[in-house]
Amino acid sequence: MVRAYSRLGFIATALFAVTGAAPAQETVKVGAILPMTGAFQSTGWQANAALNLFLAQKGTMVAGKRVELIVKDDAGAPDNAKRLAQELVVRDRVQVLVGFGLTPIALAVAPIATEANIPMIVTVASTSVIVDRSPYIVRTIQTIPQIANVVGAWAAKNRVKTAVSIVSDYAPGHDAEQWFTESFEHGGGRVIELLHVPLASPDFAPFLQRARDDKPAALFAFVPAGVGAIFAKQFAERGLNKSGIRIVSMSDVMDDDVLNGMGDAVLGVVSGGPYSVAHPSDENRAFVEAFQKANPGRRPNIVSVSTYDGMDLLFRALAMTKGATDGAMLVDAMKGMQWESPRGPVSIDPDTRDIVQNIYMRKIERRNGELYNVEFETFPGVKDPAHLSGPAR
């Protein structure tokens, strides 16, 4: 056996032994790494539900190959994700990796995808820099700057003069803060204070009190999907919903999956994002109906949509390569791919391997007794502004 030394040399060596002279496989193994337990388990649940729905609808055969899905729970921990990715590549011999519920997890796994030469479809983590960490990464969810840049510009244009920013204290939160602030102040607004909330066990109450004391016209917020319910509850408990301070947030805060539990305190809240369960298209109505039939009492959100799209992208790429699973070939097939998603028209930027999509401004309304993010303005075909000056590596 020839040894191939590298940062992850044992993976390269094992892969050479496994794949060096192996015959073409009739099965395409896909390894999904998701937070099925722990603080971010709602994210894992949404992604897993979407994986199951896609395979139930489309079947497991594509281009003469059978797709086998292997789901692993990283409990939201980067070290777990790295170990699981190594096991999936070496022991389970997966040809594709999908999922990645948080930015630190995606960054931990990226070197493994590069060493193994296999596509890594990021369906959740949203920090802009992720696609720079491996030429095998393709993203189907969103980037934080994609949304925050639009929200800041919209707020300034709509005569919001001052704002306080409250974000979770990790890379996506810092991305959101930076891009909202730049676009808001470029439009004539002023950010009074920047507040960072610990990611683990978040308590927003003291930060909300500081924001109230600052008396801004609006409060810009970003928290991971699933944590928004805590934010909304404490916003109401502090009486900010009656203070005249508006929330202008990222869509993750007003997550469709938990929106109904937030109550009337969030009526009228404006947020920006790429998807709402109320998006008025035939594709979305069919998707929501199928999702709720398979998962009674639950709504899809951007995580389930982007994971569904991630599998759709993989199947389209496999069809284009006629079932070939060479990593570079699959990634090349994904570049420039265009299709109609439940969220609207999407494509993969051939230069950055990132999602290009509409960003919608939405307002929370009550319809038929339930709360919805109702779209009222569309910014079409938005690319990640952080990469507009040049392609990803």
mmCIF file of C-alpha atoms in Angstrom:
data_model
loop_
_atom_site.group_PDB
_atom_site.id
_atom_site.type_symbol
_atom_site.label_atom_id
_atom_site.label_comp_id
_atom_site.label_asym_id
_atom_site.label_seq_id
_atom_site.Cartn_x
_atom_site.Cartn_y
_atom_site.Cartn_z
ATOM 1 C CA MET A 1 0.000 0.000 0.000
ATOM 2 C CA VAL A 2 1.387 3.411 -0.967
ATOM 3 C CA ARG A 3 1.260 5.961 1.826
ATOM 4 C CA ALA A 4 -0.004 9.474 1.135
ATOM 5 C CA TYR A 5 1.066 11.899 3.833
ATOM 6 C CA SER A 6 -0.876 15.125 4.478
ATOM 7 C CA ARG A 7 -2.542 17.084 7.273
ATOM 8 C CA LEU A 8 -4.997 14.203 7.495
ATOM 9 C CA GLY A 9 -2.622 11.581 6.164
ATOM 10 C CA PHE A 10 -4.347 8.624 7.732
ATOM 11 C CA ILE A 11 -7.531 9.511 5.840
ATOM 12 C CA ALA A 12 -5.710 9.832 2.526
ATOM 13 C CA THR A 13 -3.940 6.509 3.101
ATOM 14 C CA ALA A 14 -7.137 4.723 4.030
ATOM 15 C CA LEU A 15 -8.973 6.153 1.056
ATOM 16 C CA PHE A 16 -6.228 5.007 -1.328
ATOM 17 C CA ALA A 17 -6.489 1.512 0.065
ATOM 18 C CA VAL A 18 -10.275 1.515 -0.226
ATOM 19 C CA THR A 19 -10.751 3.192 -3.588
ATOM 20 C CA GLY A 20 -7.472 2.709 -5.462
ATOM 21 C CA ALA A 21 -8.527 -0.368 -7.431
ATOM 22 C CA ALA A 22 -12.155 -0.773 -6.441
ATOM 23 C CA PRO A 23 -14.775 -1.377 -9.143
ATOM 24 C CA ALA A 24 -17.419 1.249 -9.814
ATOM 25 C CA GLN A 25 -19.968 1.206 -7.009
ATOM 26 C CA GLU A 26 -23.679 0.834 -7.634
ATOM 27 C CA THR A 27 -24.460 2.679 -4.400
ATOM 28 C CA VAL A 28 -23.829 6.347 -3.688
ATOM 29 C CA LYS A 29 -23.384 6.784 0.048
ATOM 30 C CA VAL A 30 -24.310 10.173 1.503
ATOM 31 C CA GLY A 31 -23.228 11.032 5.035
ATOM 32 C CA ALA A 32 -25.365 13.625 6.852
ATOM 33 C CA ILE A 33 -23.866 15.280 9.940
ATOM 34 C CA LEU A 34 -26.557 17.064 11.967
ATOM 35 C CA PRO A 35 -27.272 18.246 15.547
ATOM 36 C CA MET A 36 -30.004 15.721 16.372
ATOM 37 C CA THR A 37 -29.559 16.291 20.121
ATOM 38 C CA GLY A 38 -28.433 19.239 22.222
ATOM 39 C CA ALA A 39 -29.262 22.935 22.075
ATOM 40 C CA PHE A 40 -29.680 23.010 18.290
ATOM 41 C CA GLN A 41 -31.646 19.798 17.844
ATOM 42 C CA SER A 42 -34.547 21.649 16.171
ATOM 43 C CA THR A 43 -32.150 22.434 13.319
ATOM 44 C CA GLY A 44 -31.167 18.778 13.038
ATOM 45 C CA TRP A 45 -34.799 17.705 13.135
ATOM 46 C CA GLN A 46 -35.741 20.051 10.279
ATOM 47 C CA ALA A 47 -32.835 18.908 8.113
ATOM 48 C CA ASN A 48 -33.461 15.216 8.770
ATOM 49 C CA ALA A 49 -37.175 15.636 8.021
ATOM 50 C CA ALA A 50 -36.269 17.207 4.678
ATOM 51 C CA LEU A 51 -33.843 14.403 3.790
ATOM 52 C CA ASN A 52 -36.527 11.821 4.489
ATOM 53 C CA LEU A 53 -39.171 13.759 2.562
ATOM 54 C CA PHE A 54 -36.961 14.143 -0.508
ATOM 55 C CA LEU A 55 -36.140 10.438 -0.672
ATOM 56 C CA ALA A 56 -39.772 9.496 -0.040
ATOM 57 C CA GLN A 57 -40.880 11.720 -2.923
ATOM 58 C CA LYS A 58 -38.080 11.186 -5.429
ATOM 59 C CA GLY A 59 -36.972 7.679 -4.564
ATOM 60 C CA THR A 60 -33.418 6.497 -3.960
ATOM 61 C CA MET A 61 -32.403 5.799 -7.586
ATOM 62 C CA VAL A 62 -30.628 8.300 -9.822
ATOM 63 C CA ALA A 63 -28.568 7.660 -12.972
ATOM 64 C CA GLY A 64 -28.668 3.927 -12.301
ATOM 65 C CA LYS A 65 -27.255 4.302 -8.785
ATOM 66 C CA ARG A 66 -28.962 3.739 -5.464
ATOM 67 C CA VAL A 67 -28.500 6.545 -2.918
ATOM 68 C CA GLU A 68 -27.928 5.378 0.653
ATOM 69 C CA LEU A 69 -28.257 7.963 3.431
ATOM 70 C CA ILE A 70 -26.303 7.650 6.693
ATOM 71 C CA VAL A 71 -27.253 10.204 9.390
ATOM 72 C CA LYS A 72 -24.905 10.995 12.286
ATOM 73 C CA ASP A 73 -25.627 13.143 15.355
ATOM 74 C CA ASP A 74 -22.860 15.599 16.262
ATOM 75 C CA ALA A 75 -24.888 17.158 19.139
ATOM 76 C CA GLY A 76 -23.752 20.565 17.870
ATOM 77 C CA ALA A 77 -20.092 19.963 18.792
ATOM 78 C CA PRO A 78 -17.291 20.570 16.222
ATOM 79 C CA ASP A 79 -15.036 17.850 17.660
ATOM 80 C CA ASN A 80 -17.849 15.325 17.334
ATOM 81 C CA ALA A 81 -18.514 16.431 13.764
ATOM 82 C CA LYS A 82 -14.863 16.063 12.792
ATOM 83 C CA ARG A 83 -14.674 12.561 14.264
ATOM 84 C CA LEU A 84 -17.936 11.518 12.607
ATOM 85 C CA ALA A 85 -16.792 12.873 9.240
ATOM 86 C CA GLN A 86 -13.591 10.836 9.489
ATOM 87 C CA GLU A 87 -15.599 7.702 10.297
ATOM 88 C CA LEU A 88 -18.027 8.321 7.452
ATOM 89 C CA VAL A 89 -15.201 8.771 4.948
ATOM 90 C CA VAL A 90 -12.907 5.960 6.086
ATOM 91 C CA ARG A 91 -15.232 3.314 7.504
ATOM 92 C CA ASP A 92 -18.528 3.949 5.727
ATOM 93 C CA ARG A 93 -16.864 5.078 2.467
ATOM 94 C CA VAL A 94 -19.339 7.880 1.775
ATOM 95 C CA GLN A 95 -18.925 9.801 -1.469
ATOM 96 C CA VAL A 96 -20.801 12.942 -0.358
ATOM 97 C CA LEU A 97 -21.184 14.820 2.945
ATOM 98 C CA VAL A 98 -24.218 17.024 3.726
ATOM 99 C CA GLY A 99 -25.641 19.041 6.618
ATOM 100 C CA PHE A 100 -23.481 21.010 9.132
ATOM 101 C CA GLY A 101 -25.700 22.843 11.586
ATOM 102 C CA LEU A 102 -23.265 25.514 12.783
ATOM 103 C CA THR A 103 -20.326 27.397 11.294
ATOM 104 C CA PRO A 104 -17.705 25.892 13.658
ATOM 105 C CA ILE A 105 -18.875 22.427 12.576
ATOM 106 C CA ALA A 106 -18.585 23.202 8.871
ATOM 107 C CA LEU A 107 -15.115 24.657 9.403
ATOM 108 C CA ALA A 108 -14.018 21.575 11.354
ATOM 109 C CA VAL A 109 -15.110 19.192 8.576
ATOM 110 C CA ALA A 110 -13.901 21.216 5.577
ATOM 111 C CA PRO A 111 -10.296 19.883 5.630
ATOM 112 C CA ILE A 112 -11.613 16.314 5.618
ATOM 113 C CA ALA A 113 -13.693 16.968 2.492
ATOM 114 C CA THR A 114 -10.618 18.435 0.817
ATOM 115 C CA GLU A 115 -8.368 15.496 1.734
ATOM 116 C CA ALA A 116 -10.988 12.951 0.700
ATOM 117 C CA ASN A 117 -11.857 14.827 -2.517
ATOM 118 C CA ILE A 118 -15.586 14.535 -1.894
ATOM 119 C CA PRO A 119 -18.369 17.143 -2.168
ATOM 120 C CA MET A 120 -19.507 18.783 1.058
ATOM 121 C CA ILE A 121 -22.985 20.263 0.637
ATOM 122 C CA VAL A 122 -23.552 22.834 3.396
ATOM 123 C CA THR A 123 -27.274 23.110 4.050
ATOM 124 C CA VAL A 124 -27.323 25.068 7.331
ATOM 125 C CA ALA A 125 -24.118 26.928 8.321
ATOM 126 C CA SER A 126 -24.163 30.456 6.881
ATOM 127 C CA THR A 127 -20.966 32.381 7.628
ATOM 128 C CA SER A 128 -19.621 33.764 4.374
ATOM 129 C CA VAL A 129 -16.075 32.409 4.763
ATOM 130 C CA ILE A 130 -17.149 28.740 4.797
ATOM 131 C CA VAL A 131 -16.945 28.277 1.019
ATOM 132 C CA ASP A 132 -13.343 29.524 1.102
ATOM 133 C CA ARG A 133 -12.251 26.642 3.299
ATOM 134 C CA SER A 134 -12.523 23.883 0.693
ATOM 135 C CA PRO A 135 -12.940 23.734 -3.098
ATOM 136 C CA TYR A 136 -15.357 20.855 -2.494
ATOM 137 C CA ILE A 137 -17.880 22.930 -0.511
ATOM 138 C CA VAL A 138 -21.157 23.906 -2.187
ATOM 139 C CA ARG A 139 -23.798 25.757 -0.138
ATOM 140 C CA THR A 140 -27.575 25.679 -0.555
ATOM 141 C CA ILE A 141 -28.888 27.702 2.406
ATOM 142 C CA GLN A 142 -27.806 31.367 2.510
ATOM 143 C CA THR A 143 -24.985 33.613 3.611
ATOM 144 C CA ILE A 144 -25.389 36.007 6.508
ATOM 145 C CA PRO A 145 -24.180 39.043 4.486
ATOM 146 C CA GLN A 146 -26.689 38.176 1.756
ATOM 147 C CA ILE A 147 -29.506 38.928 4.213
ATOM 148 C CA ALA A 148 -28.014 41.491 6.632
ATOM 149 C CA ASN A 149 -26.907 43.746 3.787
ATOM 150 C CA VAL A 150 -30.460 43.859 2.429
ATOM 151 C CA VAL A 151 -32.041 44.370 5.873
ATOM 152 C CA GLY A 152 -29.733 47.297 6.681
ATOM 153 C CA ALA A 153 -30.371 49.007 3.363
ATOM 154 C CA TRP A 154 -34.132 48.485 3.685
ATOM 155 C CA ALA A 155 -34.215 49.919 7.222
ATOM 156 C CA ALA A 156 -32.314 53.056 6.214
ATOM 157 C CA LYS A 157 -34.494 53.556 3.156
ATOM 158 C CA ASN A 158 -37.617 53.268 5.300
ATOM 159 C CA ARG A 159 -36.620 56.098 7.631
ATOM 160 C CA VAL A 160 -35.245 54.101 10.538
ATOM 161 C CA LYS A 161 -32.715 56.588 11.917
ATOM 162 C CA THR A 162 -31.085 54.725 14.816
ATOM 163 C CA ALA A 163 -30.618 51.086 15.807
ATOM 164 C CA VAL A 164 -29.060 48.832 18.425
ATOM 165 C CA SER A 165 -27.648 45.508 17.213
ATOM 166 C CA ILE A 166 -28.042 42.340 19.304
ATOM 167 C CA VAL A 167 -26.407 39.216 17.878
ATOM 168 C CA SER A 168 -25.210 35.829 19.097
ATOM 169 C CA ASP A 169 -21.499 35.977 19.861
ATOM 170 C CA TYR A 170 -20.020 33.750 17.153
ATOM 171 C CA ALA A 171 -18.946 34.120 13.532
ATOM 172 C CA PRO A 172 -22.425 34.362 11.918
ATOM 173 C CA GLY A 173 -23.469 36.956 14.493
ATOM 174 C CA HIS A 174 -20.369 39.011 13.760
ATOM 175 C CA ASP A 175 -21.092 38.722 10.018
ATOM 176 C CA ALA A 176 -24.663 39.918 10.579
ATOM 177 C CA GLU A 177 -23.584 42.839 12.740
ATOM 178 C CA GLN A 178 -20.920 43.976 10.271
ATOM 179 C CA TRP A 179 -23.059 43.844 7.140
ATOM 180 C CA PHE A 180 -26.167 45.338 8.732
ATOM 181 C CA THR A 181 -24.133 48.188 10.215
ATOM 182 C CA GLU A 182 -22.318 48.972 6.966
ATOM 183 C CA SER A 183 -25.426 49.027 4.794
ATOM 184 C CA PHE A 184 -27.578 50.813 7.403
ATOM 185 C CA GLU A 185 -25.034 53.568 8.012
ATOM 186 C CA HIS A 186 -24.291 53.862 4.289
ATOM 187 C CA GLY A 187 -28.001 54.665 3.885
ATOM 188 C CA GLY A 188 -27.882 57.362 6.554
ATOM 189 C CA GLY A 189 -28.767 55.421 9.706
ATOM 190 C CA ARG A 190 -26.696 55.211 12.887
ATOM 191 C CA VAL A 191 -25.998 52.159 15.036
ATOM 192 C CA ILE A 192 -25.889 53.275 18.671
ATOM 193 C CA GLU A 193 -24.527 50.123 20.291
ATOM 194 C CA LEU A 194 -23.342 46.620 19.366
ATOM 195 C CA LEU A 195 -24.342 43.903 21.846
ATOM 196 C CA HIS A 196 -23.080 40.290 21.813
ATOM 197 C CA VAL A 197 -25.035 37.510 23.551
ATOM 198 C CA PRO A 198 -23.272 34.242 24.525
ATOM 199 C CA LEU A 199 -24.142 31.445 22.098
ATOM 200 C CA ALA A 200 -24.425 28.794 24.828
ATOM 201 C CA SER A 201 -27.426 29.164 27.169
ATOM 202 C CA PRO A 202 -28.430 32.582 25.832
ATOM 203 C CA ASP A 203 -30.078 35.061 28.203
ATOM 204 C CA PHE A 204 -31.182 38.111 26.269
ATOM 205 C CA ALA A 205 -32.788 39.986 29.183
ATOM 206 C CA PRO A 206 -29.838 42.186 30.262
ATOM 207 C CA PHE A 207 -28.999 43.002 26.640
ATOM 208 C CA LEU A 208 -32.597 43.898 25.867
ATOM 209 C CA GLN A 209 -32.650 46.195 28.900
ATOM 210 C CA ARG A 210 -29.521 47.967 27.658
ATOM 211 C CA ALA A 211 -31.128 48.318 24.241
ATOM 212 C CA ARG A 212 -34.242 49.804 25.816
ATOM 213 C CA ASP A 213 -32.133 52.301 27.767
ATOM 214 C CA ASP A 214 -30.477 53.392 24.485
ATOM 215 C CA LYS A 215 -33.908 54.280 23.055
ATOM 216 C CA PRO A 216 -33.201 53.430 19.409
ATOM 217 C CA ALA A 217 -35.831 53.513 16.689
ATOM 218 C CA ALA A 218 -35.179 49.844 15.937
ATOM 219 C CA LEU A 219 -33.518 46.739 17.254
ATOM 220 C CA PHE A 220 -31.568 44.618 14.756
ATOM 221 C CA ALA A 221 -31.237 40.992 15.848
ATOM 222 C CA PHE A 222 -29.635 37.753 14.783
ATOM 223 C CA VAL A 223 -29.729 34.425 16.636
ATOM 224 C CA PRO A 224 -29.486 30.846 15.324
ATOM 225 C CA ALA A 225 -32.668 29.211 14.057
ATOM 226 C CA GLY A 226 -34.645 27.770 16.975
ATOM 227 C CA VAL A 227 -33.397 30.310 19.542
ATOM 228 C CA GLY A 228 -35.674 33.103 18.354
ATOM 229 C CA ALA A 229 -38.499 31.972 20.643
ATOM 230 C CA ILE A 230 -36.366 32.823 23.693
ATOM 231 C CA PHE A 231 -35.540 36.223 22.233
ATOM 232 C CA ALA A 232 -39.208 37.000 21.470
ATOM 233 C CA LYS A 233 -40.360 35.895 24.932
ATOM 234 C CA GLN A 234 -37.837 38.087 26.727
ATOM 235 C CA PHE A 235 -38.511 40.997 24.346
ATOM 236 C CA ALA A 236 -42.157 40.910 25.451
ATOM 237 C CA GLU A 237 -41.321 40.338 29.131
ATOM 238 C CA ARG A 238 -39.177 43.492 29.116
ATOM 239 C CA GLY A 239 -42.066 45.427 27.587
ATOM 240 C CA LEU A 240 -40.140 46.354 24.474
ATOM 241 C CA ASN A 241 -43.097 45.396 22.296
ATOM 242 C CA LYS A 242 -44.918 48.379 23.848
ATOM 243 C CA SER A 243 -41.938 50.744 23.934
ATOM 244 C CA GLY A 244 -42.115 51.921 20.336
ATOM 245 C CA ILE A 245 -38.841 50.159 19.480
ATOM 246 C CA ARG A 246 -39.237 48.103 16.289
ATOM 247 C CA ILE A 247 -37.575 44.776 15.612
ATOM 248 C CA VAL A 248 -35.892 44.597 12.213
ATOM 249 C CA SER A 249 -34.230 41.203 12.151
ATOM 250 C CA MET A 250 -32.671 38.376 10.229
ATOM 251 C CA SER A 251 -35.170 35.662 9.284
ATOM 252 C CA ASP A 252 -33.536 33.165 11.679
ATOM 253 C CA VAL A 253 -34.962 35.131 14.625
ATOM 254 C CA MET A 254 -38.546 34.815 13.373
ATOM 255 C CA ASP A 255 -38.181 31.147 12.440
ATOM 256 C CA ASP A 256 -41.277 29.655 10.787
ATOM 257 C CA ASP A 257 -40.992 26.468 12.836
ATOM 258 C CA VAL A 258 -41.485 28.251 16.175
ATOM 259 C CA LEU A 259 -43.244 31.458 15.082
ATOM 260 C CA ASN A 260 -46.710 30.442 16.269
ATOM 261 C CA GLY A 261 -45.430 30.011 19.808
ATOM 262 C CA MET A 262 -44.159 33.598 19.976
ATOM 263 C CA GLY A 263 -47.621 35.118 20.323
ATOM 264 C CA ASP A 264 -49.014 38.533 19.462
ATOM 265 C CA ALA A 265 -45.925 40.342 20.805
ATOM 266 C CA VAL A 266 -44.238 39.770 17.429
ATOM 267 C CA LEU A 267 -47.108 40.963 15.235
ATOM 268 C CA GLY A 268 -45.767 43.528 12.789
ATOM 269 C CA VAL A 269 -42.121 42.499 13.184
ATOM 270 C CA VAL A 270 -40.181 42.975 9.945
ATOM 271 C CA SER A 271 -37.430 40.556 8.943
ATOM 272 C CA GLY A 272 -35.453 39.685 5.846
ATOM 273 C CA GLY A 273 -34.677 36.226 4.515
ATOM 274 C CA PRO A 274 -34.807 33.793 1.601
ATOM 275 C CA TYR A 275 -37.854 31.767 2.646
ATOM 276 C CA SER A 276 -41.223 31.949 4.334
ATOM 277 C CA VAL A 277 -43.655 29.081 4.752
ATOM 278 C CA ALA A 278 -46.189 31.553 3.328
ATOM 279 C CA HIS A 279 -44.200 32.083 0.101
ATOM 280 C CA PRO A 280 -46.889 32.276 -2.631
ATOM 281 C CA SER A 281 -45.771 29.763 -5.243
ATOM 282 C CA ASP A 282 -47.121 26.438 -6.461
ATOM 283 C CA GLU A 283 -43.801 24.755 -5.635
ATOM 284 C CA ASN A 284 -43.926 25.977 -2.054
ATOM 285 C CA ARG A 285 -47.561 25.096 -1.509
ATOM 286 C CA ALA A 286 -46.839 21.540 -2.667
ATOM 287 C CA PHE A 287 -43.713 21.354 -0.488
ATOM 288 C CA VAL A 288 -45.479 22.630 2.642
ATOM 289 C CA GLU A 289 -48.412 20.280 2.124
ATOM 290 C CA ALA A 290 -46.128 17.262 1.738
ATOM 291 C CA PHE A 291 -43.935 18.293 4.685
ATOM 292 C CA GLN A 292 -46.882 18.751 7.030
ATOM 293 C CA LYS A 293 -48.481 15.509 5.902
ATOM 294 C CA ALA A 294 -45.250 13.687 6.765
ATOM 295 C CA ASN A 295 -44.730 15.696 9.978
ATOM 296 C CA PRO A 296 -48.118 16.584 11.523
ATOM 297 C CA GLY A 297 -48.113 19.701 13.646
ATOM 298 C CA ARG A 298 -44.791 21.021 12.296
ATOM 299 C CA ARG A 299 -43.898 23.650 9.726
ATOM 300 C CA PRO A 300 -40.906 23.624 7.392
ATOM 301 C CA ASN A 301 -38.365 26.435 7.625
ATOM 302 C CA ILE A 302 -35.306 27.576 5.685
ATOM 303 C CA VAL A 303 -33.268 24.675 7.083
ATOM 304 C CA SER A 304 -35.641 22.059 5.713
ATOM 305 C CA VAL A 305 -35.959 23.880 2.386
ATOM 306 C CA SER A 306 -32.197 24.245 1.947
ATOM 307 C CA THR A 307 -31.597 20.607 2.903
ATOM 308 C CA TYR A 308 -34.281 19.465 0.465
ATOM 309 C CA ASP A 309 -32.565 21.638 -2.151
ATOM 310 C CA GLY A 310 -29.207 20.139 -1.208
ATOM 311 C CA MET A 311 -30.461 16.665 -2.073
ATOM 312 C CA ASP A 312 -32.121 18.009 -5.214
ATOM 313 C CA LEU A 313 -28.793 19.543 -6.248
ATOM 314 C CA LEU A 314 -26.968 16.265 -5.620
ATOM 315 C CA PHE A 315 -29.450 14.254 -7.684
ATOM 316 C CA ARG A 316 -29.230 16.774 -10.541
ATOM 317 C CA ALA A 317 -25.430 16.602 -10.454
ATOM 318 C CA LEU A 318 -25.442 12.783 -10.423
ATOM 319 C CA ALA A 319 -27.785 12.803 -13.407
ATOM 320 C CA MET A 320 -25.400 15.141 -15.232
ATOM 321 C CA THR A 321 -22.361 12.956 -14.473
ATOM 322 C CA LYS A 322 -24.357 9.817 -15.370
ATOM 323 C CA GLY A 323 -23.805 8.456 -11.879
ATOM 324 C CA ALA A 324 -20.071 9.192 -11.653
ATOM 325 C CA THR A 325 -19.095 10.131 -8.107
ATOM 326 C CA ASP A 326 -15.690 11.707 -8.667
ATOM 327 C CA GLY A 327 -15.675 14.672 -6.288
ATOM 328 C CA ALA A 328 -14.323 17.300 -8.663
ATOM 329 C CA MET A 329 -16.688 16.134 -11.406
ATOM 330 C CA LEU A 330 -19.718 16.387 -9.121
ATOM 331 C CA VAL A 331 -18.755 19.851 -7.872
ATOM 332 C CA ASP A 332 -18.214 21.031 -11.454
ATOM 333 C CA ALA A 333 -21.678 19.728 -12.332
ATOM 334 C CA MET A 334 -23.179 21.702 -9.441
ATOM 335 C CA LYS A 335 -21.557 24.986 -10.477
ATOM 336 C CA GLY A 336 -24.028 27.161 -12.346
ATOM 337 C CA MET A 337 -26.950 24.775 -11.674
ATOM 338 C CA GLN A 338 -30.346 26.537 -11.709
ATOM 339 C CA TRP A 339 -33.701 25.272 -10.494
ATOM 340 C CA GLU A 340 -37.017 26.325 -8.975
ATOM 341 C CA SER A 341 -36.967 25.814 -5.202
ATOM 342 C CA PRO A 342 -39.919 26.127 -2.803
ATOM 343 C CA ARG A 343 -38.327 29.493 -1.896
ATOM 344 C CA GLY A 344 -38.215 30.705 -5.519
ATOM 345 C CA PRO A 345 -35.573 30.623 -8.285
ATOM 346 C CA VAL A 346 -32.100 29.614 -7.079
ATOM 347 C CA SER A 347 -28.729 28.863 -8.623
ATOM 348 C CA ILE A 348 -25.176 27.981 -7.603
ATOM 349 C CA ASP A 349 -22.683 30.751 -8.355
ATOM 350 C CA PRO A 350 -20.051 29.040 -10.542
ATOM 351 C CA ASP A 351 -17.285 31.255 -9.110
ATOM 352 C CA THR A 352 -18.032 30.923 -5.385
ATOM 353 C CA ARG A 353 -20.084 27.707 -5.179
ATOM 354 C CA ASP A 354 -22.589 29.647 -3.067
ATOM 355 C CA ILE A 355 -26.340 30.013 -3.375
ATOM 356 C CA VAL A 356 -27.834 32.870 -5.416
ATOM 357 C CA GLN A 357 -31.436 33.581 -4.455
ATOM 358 C CA ASN A 358 -34.149 36.124 -3.784
ATOM 359 C CA ILE A 359 -34.160 37.879 -0.417
ATOM 360 C CA TYR A 360 -37.616 38.845 0.797
ATOM 361 C CA MET A 361 -38.641 41.460 3.334
ATOM 362 C CA ARG A 362 -41.472 40.012 5.415
ATOM 363 C CA LYS A 363 -43.904 41.233 8.068
ATOM 364 C CA ILE A 364 -45.548 39.026 10.676
ATOM 365 C CA GLU A 365 -49.313 38.836 10.259
ATOM 366 C CA ARG A 366 -52.034 36.617 11.653
ATOM 367 C CA ARG A 367 -53.894 34.641 8.999
ATOM 368 C CA ASN A 368 -56.503 31.984 9.676
ATOM 369 C CA GLY A 369 -55.550 32.061 13.347
ATOM 370 C CA GLU A 370 -51.812 31.490 12.760
ATOM 371 C CA LEU A 371 -48.747 33.719 12.538
ATOM 372 C CA TYR A 372 -46.891 33.978 9.236
ATOM 373 C CA ASN A 373 -43.959 35.901 7.792
ATOM 374 C CA VAL A 374 -45.754 37.549 4.871
ATOM 375 C CA GLU A 375 -43.483 38.739 2.060
ATOM 376 C CA PHE A 376 -44.004 42.317 0.878
ATOM 377 C CA GLU A 377 -40.818 43.194 -1.039
ATOM 378 C CA THR A 378 -38.421 41.114 -3.150
ATOM 379 C CA PHE A 379 -34.720 41.679 -3.818
ATOM 380 C CA PRO A 380 -34.085 39.300 -6.735
ATOM 381 C CA GLY A 381 -31.008 37.190 -7.477
ATOM 382 C CA VAL A 382 -28.894 38.258 -4.506
ATOM 383 C CA LYS A 383 -25.305 36.992 -4.375
ATOM 384 C CA ASP A 384 -23.100 36.951 -1.295
ATOM 385 C CA PRO A 385 -21.783 40.538 -1.143
ATOM 386 C CA ALA A 386 -18.709 39.396 0.781
ATOM 387 C CA HIS A 387 -17.491 37.612 -2.366
ATOM 388 C CA LEU A 388 -18.434 40.155 -4.997
ATOM 389 C CA SER A 389 -14.840 41.418 -5.145
ATOM 390 C CA GLY A 390 -13.538 38.031 -6.207
ATOM 391 C CA PRO A 391 -14.208 34.295 -6.371
ATOM 392 C CA ALA A 392 -13.914 31.878 -3.487
ATOM 393 C CA ARG A 393 -10.736 29.850 -3.374
#
